[in-house]
Short mmCIF file of C-alpha atoms in Angstrom, two decimals:
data_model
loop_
_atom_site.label_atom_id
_atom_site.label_comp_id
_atom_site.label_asym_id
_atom_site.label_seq_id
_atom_site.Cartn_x
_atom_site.Cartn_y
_atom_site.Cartn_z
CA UNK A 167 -23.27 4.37 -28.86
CA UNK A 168 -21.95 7.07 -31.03
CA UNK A 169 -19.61 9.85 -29.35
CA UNK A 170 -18.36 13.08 -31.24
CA UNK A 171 -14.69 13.28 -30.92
CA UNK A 172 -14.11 15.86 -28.81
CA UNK A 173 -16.04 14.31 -26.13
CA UNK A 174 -13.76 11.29 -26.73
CA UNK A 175 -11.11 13.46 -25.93
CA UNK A 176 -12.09 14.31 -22.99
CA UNK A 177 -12.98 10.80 -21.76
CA UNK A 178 -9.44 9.85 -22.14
CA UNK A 179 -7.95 12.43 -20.99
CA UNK A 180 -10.29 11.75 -17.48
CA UNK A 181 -9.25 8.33 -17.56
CA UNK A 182 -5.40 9.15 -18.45
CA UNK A 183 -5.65 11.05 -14.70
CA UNK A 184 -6.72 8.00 -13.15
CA UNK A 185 -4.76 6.04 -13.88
CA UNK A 186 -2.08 8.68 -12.92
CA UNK A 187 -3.61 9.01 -9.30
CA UNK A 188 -3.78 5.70 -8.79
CA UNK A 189 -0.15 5.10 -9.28
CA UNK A 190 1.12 4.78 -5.83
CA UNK A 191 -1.76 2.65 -4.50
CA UNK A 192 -0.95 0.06 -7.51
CA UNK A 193 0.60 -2.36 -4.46
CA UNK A 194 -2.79 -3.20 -3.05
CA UNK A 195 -3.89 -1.39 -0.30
CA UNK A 196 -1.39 -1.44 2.73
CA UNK A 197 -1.08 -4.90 4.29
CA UNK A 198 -3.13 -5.04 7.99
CA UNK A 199 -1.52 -4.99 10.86
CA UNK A 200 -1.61 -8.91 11.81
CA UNK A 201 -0.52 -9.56 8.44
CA UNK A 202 2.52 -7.23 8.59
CA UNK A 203 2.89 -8.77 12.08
CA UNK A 204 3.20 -12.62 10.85
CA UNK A 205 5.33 -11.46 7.73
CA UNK A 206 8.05 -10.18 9.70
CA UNK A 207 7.60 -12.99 11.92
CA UNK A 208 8.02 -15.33 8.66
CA UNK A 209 11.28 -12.90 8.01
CA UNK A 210 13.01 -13.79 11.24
CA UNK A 211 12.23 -16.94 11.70
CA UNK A 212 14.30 -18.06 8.34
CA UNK A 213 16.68 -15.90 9.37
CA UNK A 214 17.48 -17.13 12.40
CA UNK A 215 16.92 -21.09 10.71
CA UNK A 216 19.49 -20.15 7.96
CA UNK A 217 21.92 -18.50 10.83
CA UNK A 218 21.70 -21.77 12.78
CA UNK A 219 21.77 -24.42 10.32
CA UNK A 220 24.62 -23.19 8.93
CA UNK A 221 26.15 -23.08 12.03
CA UNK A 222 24.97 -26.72 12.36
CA UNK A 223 27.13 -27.55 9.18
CA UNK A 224 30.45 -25.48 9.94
CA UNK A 225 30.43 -27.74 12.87
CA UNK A 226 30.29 -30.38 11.32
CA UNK A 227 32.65 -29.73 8.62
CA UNK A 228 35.74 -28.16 11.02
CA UNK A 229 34.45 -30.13 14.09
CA UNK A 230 34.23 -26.50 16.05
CA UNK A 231 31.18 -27.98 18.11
CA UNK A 232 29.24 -25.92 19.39
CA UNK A 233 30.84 -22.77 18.32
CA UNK A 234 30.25 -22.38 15.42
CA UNK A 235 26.49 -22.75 15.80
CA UNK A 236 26.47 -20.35 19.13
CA UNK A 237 27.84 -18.13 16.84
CA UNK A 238 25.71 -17.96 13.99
CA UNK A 239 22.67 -18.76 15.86
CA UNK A 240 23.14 -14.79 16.97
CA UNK A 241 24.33 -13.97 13.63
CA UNK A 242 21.47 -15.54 12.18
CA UNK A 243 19.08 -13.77 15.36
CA UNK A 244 20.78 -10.22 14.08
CA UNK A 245 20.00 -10.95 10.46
CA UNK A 246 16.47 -11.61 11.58
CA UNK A 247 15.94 -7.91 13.06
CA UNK A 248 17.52 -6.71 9.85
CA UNK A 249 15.07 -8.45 7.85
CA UNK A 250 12.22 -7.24 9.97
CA UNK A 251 13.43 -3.95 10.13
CA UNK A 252 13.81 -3.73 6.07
CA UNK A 253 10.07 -5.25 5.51
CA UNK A 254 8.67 -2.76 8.21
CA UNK A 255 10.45 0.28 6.61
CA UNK A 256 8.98 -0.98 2.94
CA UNK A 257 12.33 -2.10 1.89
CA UNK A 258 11.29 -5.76 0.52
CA UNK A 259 13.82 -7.57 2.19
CA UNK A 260 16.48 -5.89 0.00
CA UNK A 261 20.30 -6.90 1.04
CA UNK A 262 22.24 -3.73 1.76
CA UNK A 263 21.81 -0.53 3.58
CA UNK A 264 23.01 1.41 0.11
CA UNK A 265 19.37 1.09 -0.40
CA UNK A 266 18.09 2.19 2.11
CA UNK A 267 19.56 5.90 1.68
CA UNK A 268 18.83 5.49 -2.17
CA UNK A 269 15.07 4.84 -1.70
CA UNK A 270 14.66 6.91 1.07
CA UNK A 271 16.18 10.08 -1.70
CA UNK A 272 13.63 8.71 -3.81
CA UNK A 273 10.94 8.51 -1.80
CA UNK A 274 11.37 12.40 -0.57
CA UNK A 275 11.92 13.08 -4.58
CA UNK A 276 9.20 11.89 -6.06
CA UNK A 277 6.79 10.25 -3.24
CA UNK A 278 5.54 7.78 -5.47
CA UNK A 279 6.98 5.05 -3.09
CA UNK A 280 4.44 6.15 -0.48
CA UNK A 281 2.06 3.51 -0.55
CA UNK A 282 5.32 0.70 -0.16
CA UNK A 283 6.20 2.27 3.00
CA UNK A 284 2.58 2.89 4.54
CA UNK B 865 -13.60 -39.22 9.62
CA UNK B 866 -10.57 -38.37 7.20
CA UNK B 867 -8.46 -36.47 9.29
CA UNK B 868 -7.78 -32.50 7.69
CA UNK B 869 -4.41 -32.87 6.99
CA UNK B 870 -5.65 -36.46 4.50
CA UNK B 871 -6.00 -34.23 1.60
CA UNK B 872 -2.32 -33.33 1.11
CA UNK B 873 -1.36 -37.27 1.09
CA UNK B 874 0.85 -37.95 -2.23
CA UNK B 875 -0.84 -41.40 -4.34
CA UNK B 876 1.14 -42.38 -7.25
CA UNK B 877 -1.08 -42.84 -10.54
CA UNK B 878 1.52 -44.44 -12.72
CA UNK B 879 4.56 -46.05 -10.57
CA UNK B 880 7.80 -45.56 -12.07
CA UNK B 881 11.50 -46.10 -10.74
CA UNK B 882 14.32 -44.54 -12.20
CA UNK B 883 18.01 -45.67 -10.53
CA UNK B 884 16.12 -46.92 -6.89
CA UNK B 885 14.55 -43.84 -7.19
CA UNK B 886 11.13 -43.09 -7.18
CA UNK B 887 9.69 -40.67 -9.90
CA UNK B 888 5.69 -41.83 -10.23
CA UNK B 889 3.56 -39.86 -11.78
CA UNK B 890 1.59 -38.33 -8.83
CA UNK B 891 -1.56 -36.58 -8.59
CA UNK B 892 0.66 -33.52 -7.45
CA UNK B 893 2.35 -34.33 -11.04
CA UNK B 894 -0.98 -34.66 -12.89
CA UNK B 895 -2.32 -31.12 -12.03
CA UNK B 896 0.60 -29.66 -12.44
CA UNK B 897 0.35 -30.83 -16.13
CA UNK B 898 -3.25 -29.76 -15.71
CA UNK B 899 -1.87 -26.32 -14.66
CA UNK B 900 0.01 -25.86 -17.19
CA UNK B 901 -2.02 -26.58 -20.16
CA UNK B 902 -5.13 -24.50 -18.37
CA UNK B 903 -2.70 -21.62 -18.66
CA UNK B 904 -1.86 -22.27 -21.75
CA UNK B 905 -5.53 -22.84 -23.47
CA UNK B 906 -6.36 -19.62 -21.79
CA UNK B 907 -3.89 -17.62 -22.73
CA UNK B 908 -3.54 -18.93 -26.29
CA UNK B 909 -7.67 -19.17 -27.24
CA UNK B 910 -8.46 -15.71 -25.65
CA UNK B 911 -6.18 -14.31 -27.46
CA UNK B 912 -7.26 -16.42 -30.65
CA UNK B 913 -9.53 -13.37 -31.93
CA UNK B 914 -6.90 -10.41 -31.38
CA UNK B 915 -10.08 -8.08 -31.40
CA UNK B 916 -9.55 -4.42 -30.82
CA UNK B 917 -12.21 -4.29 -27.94
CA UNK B 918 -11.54 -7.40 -26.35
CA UNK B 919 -14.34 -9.81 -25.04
CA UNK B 920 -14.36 -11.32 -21.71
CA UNK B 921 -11.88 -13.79 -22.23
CA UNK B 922 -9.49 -11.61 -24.11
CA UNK B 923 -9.70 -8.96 -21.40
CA UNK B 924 -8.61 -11.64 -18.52
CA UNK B 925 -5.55 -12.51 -19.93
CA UNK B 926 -4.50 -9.30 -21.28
CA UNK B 927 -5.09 -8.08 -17.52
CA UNK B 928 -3.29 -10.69 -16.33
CA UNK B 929 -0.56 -9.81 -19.09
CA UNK B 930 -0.48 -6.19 -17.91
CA UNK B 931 -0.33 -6.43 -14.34
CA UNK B 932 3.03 -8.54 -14.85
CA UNK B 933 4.05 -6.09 -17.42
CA UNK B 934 3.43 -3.22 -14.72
CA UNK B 935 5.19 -4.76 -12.17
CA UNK B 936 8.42 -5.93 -14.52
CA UNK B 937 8.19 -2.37 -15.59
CA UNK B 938 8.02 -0.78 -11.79
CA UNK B 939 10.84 -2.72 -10.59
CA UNK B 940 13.22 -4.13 -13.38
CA UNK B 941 13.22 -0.91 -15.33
CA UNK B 942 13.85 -1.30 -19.27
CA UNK B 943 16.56 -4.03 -18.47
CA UNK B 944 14.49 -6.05 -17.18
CA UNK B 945 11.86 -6.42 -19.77
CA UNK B 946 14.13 -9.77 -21.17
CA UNK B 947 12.90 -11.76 -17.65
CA UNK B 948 9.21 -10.96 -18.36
CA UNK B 949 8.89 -14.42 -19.61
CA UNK B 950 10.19 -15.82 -16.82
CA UNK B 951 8.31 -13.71 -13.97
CA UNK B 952 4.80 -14.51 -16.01
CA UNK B 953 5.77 -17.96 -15.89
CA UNK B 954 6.51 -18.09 -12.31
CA UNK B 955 3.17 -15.76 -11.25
CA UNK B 956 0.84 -18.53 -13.86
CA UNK B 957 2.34 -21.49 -12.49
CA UNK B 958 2.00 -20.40 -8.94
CA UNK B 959 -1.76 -18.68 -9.55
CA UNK B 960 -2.86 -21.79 -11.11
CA UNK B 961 -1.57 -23.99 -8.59
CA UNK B 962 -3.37 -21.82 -6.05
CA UNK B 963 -6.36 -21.62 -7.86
CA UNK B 964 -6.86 -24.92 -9.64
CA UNK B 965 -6.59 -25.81 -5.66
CA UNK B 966 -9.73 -24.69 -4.46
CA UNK B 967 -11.74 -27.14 -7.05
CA UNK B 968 -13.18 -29.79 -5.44
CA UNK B 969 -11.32 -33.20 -5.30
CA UNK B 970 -8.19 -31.14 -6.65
CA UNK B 971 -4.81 -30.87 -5.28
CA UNK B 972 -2.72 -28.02 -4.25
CA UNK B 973 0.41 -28.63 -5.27
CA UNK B 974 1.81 -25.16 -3.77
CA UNK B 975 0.44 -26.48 -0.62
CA UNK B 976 4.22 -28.53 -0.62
CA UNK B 977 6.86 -27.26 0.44
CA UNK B 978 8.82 -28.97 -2.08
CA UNK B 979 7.35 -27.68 -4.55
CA UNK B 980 7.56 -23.86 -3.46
CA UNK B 981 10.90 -24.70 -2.11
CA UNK B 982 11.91 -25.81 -5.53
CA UNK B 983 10.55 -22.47 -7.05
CA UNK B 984 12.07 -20.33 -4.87
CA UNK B 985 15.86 -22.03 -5.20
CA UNK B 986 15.38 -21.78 -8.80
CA UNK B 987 14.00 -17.68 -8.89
CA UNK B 988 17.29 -17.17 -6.01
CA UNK B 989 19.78 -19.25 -7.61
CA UNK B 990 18.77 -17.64 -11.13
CA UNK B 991 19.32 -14.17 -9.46
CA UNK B 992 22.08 -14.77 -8.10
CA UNK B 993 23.80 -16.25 -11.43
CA UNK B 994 22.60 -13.12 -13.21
CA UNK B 995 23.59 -11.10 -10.69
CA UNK B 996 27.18 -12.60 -10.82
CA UNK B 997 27.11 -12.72 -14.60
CA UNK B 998 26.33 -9.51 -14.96
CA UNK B 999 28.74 -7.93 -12.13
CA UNK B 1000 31.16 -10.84 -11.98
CA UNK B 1001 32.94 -10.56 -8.67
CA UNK B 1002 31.77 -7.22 -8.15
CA UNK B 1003 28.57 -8.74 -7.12
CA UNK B 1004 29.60 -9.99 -3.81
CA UNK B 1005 29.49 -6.11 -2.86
CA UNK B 1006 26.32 -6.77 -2.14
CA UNK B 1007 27.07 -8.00 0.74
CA UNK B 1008 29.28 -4.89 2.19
CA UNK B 1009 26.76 -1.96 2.30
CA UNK B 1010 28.56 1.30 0.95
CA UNK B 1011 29.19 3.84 3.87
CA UNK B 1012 30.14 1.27 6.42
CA UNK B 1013 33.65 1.35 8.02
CA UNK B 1014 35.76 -1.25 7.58
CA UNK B 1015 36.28 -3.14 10.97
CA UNK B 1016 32.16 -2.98 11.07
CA UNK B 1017 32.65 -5.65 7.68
CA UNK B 1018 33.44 -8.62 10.30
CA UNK B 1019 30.08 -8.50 11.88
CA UNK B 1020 28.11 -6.44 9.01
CA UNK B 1021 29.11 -9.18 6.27
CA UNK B 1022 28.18 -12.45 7.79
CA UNK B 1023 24.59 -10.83 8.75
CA UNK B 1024 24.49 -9.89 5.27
CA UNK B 1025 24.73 -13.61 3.87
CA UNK B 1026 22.56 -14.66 6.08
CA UNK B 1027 20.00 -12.24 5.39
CA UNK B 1028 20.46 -13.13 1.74
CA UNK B 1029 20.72 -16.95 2.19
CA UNK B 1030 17.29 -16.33 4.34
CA UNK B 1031 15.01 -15.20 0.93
CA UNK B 1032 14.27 -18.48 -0.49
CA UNK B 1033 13.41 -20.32 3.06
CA UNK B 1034 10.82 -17.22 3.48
CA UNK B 1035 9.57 -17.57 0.07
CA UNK B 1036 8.79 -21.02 -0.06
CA UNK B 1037 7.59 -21.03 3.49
CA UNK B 1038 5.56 -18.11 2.87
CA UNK B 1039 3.27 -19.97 -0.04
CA UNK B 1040 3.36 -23.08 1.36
CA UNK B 1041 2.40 -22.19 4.87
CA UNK B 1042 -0.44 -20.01 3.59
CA UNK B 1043 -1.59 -22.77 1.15
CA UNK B 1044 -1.50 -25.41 3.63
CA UNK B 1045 -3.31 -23.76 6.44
CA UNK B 1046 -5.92 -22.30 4.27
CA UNK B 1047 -6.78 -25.70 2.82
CA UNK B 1048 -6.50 -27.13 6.03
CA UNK B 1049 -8.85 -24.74 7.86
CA UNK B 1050 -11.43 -25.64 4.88
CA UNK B 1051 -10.94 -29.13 5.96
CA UNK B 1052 -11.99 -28.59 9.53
CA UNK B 1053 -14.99 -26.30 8.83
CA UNK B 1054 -15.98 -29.01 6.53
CA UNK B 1055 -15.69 -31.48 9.29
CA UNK B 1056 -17.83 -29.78 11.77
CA UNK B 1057 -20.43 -29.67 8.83
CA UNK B 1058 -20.63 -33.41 9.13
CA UNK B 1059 -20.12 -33.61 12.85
CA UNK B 1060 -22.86 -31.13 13.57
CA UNK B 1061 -25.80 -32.77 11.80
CA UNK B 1062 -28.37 -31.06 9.38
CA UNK B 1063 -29.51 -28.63 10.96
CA UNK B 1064 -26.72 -27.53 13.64
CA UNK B 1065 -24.31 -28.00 10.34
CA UNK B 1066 -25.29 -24.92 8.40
CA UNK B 1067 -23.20 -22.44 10.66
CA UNK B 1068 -19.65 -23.91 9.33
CA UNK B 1069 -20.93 -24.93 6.41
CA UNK B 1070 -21.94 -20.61 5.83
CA UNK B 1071 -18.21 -19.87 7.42
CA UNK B 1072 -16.90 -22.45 5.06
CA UNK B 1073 -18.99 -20.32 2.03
CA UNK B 1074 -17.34 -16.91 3.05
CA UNK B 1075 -13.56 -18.60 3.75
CA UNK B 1076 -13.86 -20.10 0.57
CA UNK B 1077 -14.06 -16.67 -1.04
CA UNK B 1078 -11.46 -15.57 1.47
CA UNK B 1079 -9.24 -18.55 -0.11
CA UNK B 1080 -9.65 -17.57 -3.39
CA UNK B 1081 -8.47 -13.80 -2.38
CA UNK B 1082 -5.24 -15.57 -0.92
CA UNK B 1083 -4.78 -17.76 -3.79
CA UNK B 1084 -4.13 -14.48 -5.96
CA UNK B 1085 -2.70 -12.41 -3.04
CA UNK B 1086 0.04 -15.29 -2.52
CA UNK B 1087 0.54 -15.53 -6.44
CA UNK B 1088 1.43 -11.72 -6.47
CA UNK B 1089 3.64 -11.09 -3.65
CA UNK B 1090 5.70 -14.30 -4.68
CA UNK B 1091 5.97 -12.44 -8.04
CA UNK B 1092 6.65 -9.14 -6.45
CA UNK B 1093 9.25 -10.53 -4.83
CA UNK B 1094 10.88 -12.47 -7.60
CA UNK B 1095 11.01 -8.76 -9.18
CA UNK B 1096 12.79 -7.61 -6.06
CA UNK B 1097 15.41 -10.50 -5.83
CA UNK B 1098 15.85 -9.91 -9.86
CA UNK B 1099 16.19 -6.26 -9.06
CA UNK B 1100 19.07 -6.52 -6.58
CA UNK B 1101 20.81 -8.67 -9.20
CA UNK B 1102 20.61 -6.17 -12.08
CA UNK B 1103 20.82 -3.22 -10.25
CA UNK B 1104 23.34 -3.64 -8.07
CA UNK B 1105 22.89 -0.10 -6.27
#
């Protein structure tokens, strides 16, 4: 297959757009709706396990029973709905609301983040 | 017949005791040494030829190598480029795991929780001694969000930790929870097969057929978004916003 180069030029510039268009779809297409559903389900749940086990082990260590648990079981409940609230927003689970106004400047700036957030 | 859950029973193959404790080489052990050199024969003979226009081989692994490089690239900037070995590592060990898996009379060794649990302590606790490394004590401002008033940091701070501490329990759970049900479900589809007779068997043993494609898809799916997030984790380390 022989090609002058001109037309090769063209070819790759074709392909160069693309691949350019395709950039924000590069995740994958957007996760389904029961998938999304069981993530952040995932996401609290070990939230709420971390919140209360360490709970579990502060009692243990300064006797504070049950206190300590109560205590972080809510914590732990609270850093749940954070966690489900940063993977439904498309923040991957990142720690810290900093990020949240720093990709959501980005995301208005450029727009390539769209296809996290769909 | 073998009950579903038989398959993810740990035998010994060569019984060894180290201090009362008990290291045998396991069949989890043995194809994870399978794992590893599959990776590494593939990567290293179809990339023997270095030809301009790759062949098939050659153009498997250098996608592979490229959608790694992409996603080191998206998330860990230029700074990042020094973990690539370690994120390719993780994503081959845990694809090959996944996929090695669905082989007949194989074993899924991400189908343990010990195993993802033990991959997901080492990507978290490696993040967070680069992170502290990199930041020193600075790092732990990670865990008060800029803008937030101060008397919030009681309540705001705790939440935080936990929310951190909470990554590697969803990680590892995560794999191993999609591994184990997946294989699982194969298990009982299979069963009916046998239960059902000739005839009556071919409906599961057609669902089985189209699962086992949908296994395969979830074998790379689960590969990528513990990668993914291994480049998030790293992320929040270097970065630091």
């Amino acid at each position: 297959m022989t090609m002058n180069p001109d037309e090769l030029d063209r070819k790759i510039k074709e392909m160069r757009a693309d691949e350019k268009r395709s950039e924000p779809g590069k995740d994958g297409p957007p996760p389904s709706g029961g998938r999304q559903a069981a993530a952040a389900g995932m996401e609290f749940i070990s939230a709420v396990a971390v919140g209360g086990f360490l709970g579990y082990l502060i009692d243990q260590w300064l006797g504070t029973k049950p206190w300590g648990m109560v205590v972080l079981f809510i914590l732990g409940s609270a850093a749940g709905f954070v966690n489900i609230y940063r993977s439904a927003t498309g923040q991957d689970y990142r720690v810290g609301m900093g990020t949240l106004d720093k990709t959501k400047n980005k995301k208005t700036g450029e727009g390539s983040d769209s296809g996290k957030s769909a | 017949m073998a009950s579903p859950l038989e398959q993810f029973e740990i035998r010994p193959l060569v019984p060894l005791s180290f201090g009362g404790m008990d290291i045998s080489y396991t069949q989890s052990a043995l194809w994870m040494t399978i794992a590893v050199i599959t990776a590494t024969l593939f990567l290293t003979l179809s990339m023997r030829n270095r030809s301009l226009v790759p062949g098939r081989w050659q153009n498997a692994a250098e996608m592979l190598y490229e959608f790694i490089a992409g996603m080191v690239r998206d998330n860990l900037g230029k700074e990042g480029q020094k973990y690539f070995p370690f994120v390719f590592s993780v994503f081959m060990i845990v694809l090959m795991g996944n996929l090695l898996g669905m082989v007949p009379y194989s074993f899924t060794y991400t189908s343990h929780i010990v195993v993802t649990a033990s991959l997901a302590l080492m990507v978290f606790l490696g993040a967070t001694l680069i992170g502290i490394l990199r930041h020193g004590l600075h790092f732990f401002s990670l865990f008060m969000p800029a803008g937030v008033p101060i008397f919030m940091a009681p309540l705001i701070v705790p939440i935080e930790i936990i929310s951190y501490l909470s990554r590697p329990l969803s990680l590892s759970v995560r794999l191993f929870v999609n591994m184990m049900a997946g294989h699982t479900m194969l298990k009982v589809f299979a069963g009916f097969s046998v239960a059902m007779g000739i005839i009556l068997g071919v409906m599961p043993l057609v669902l089985n057929i189209a699962l086992i494609g949908l296994e395969v898809m979830i074998a790379f799916i689960q590969a990528y978004v513990f990668t993914v997030l291994t480049c998030v984790y790293l992320k929040d380390a270097i970065e630091l916003h």
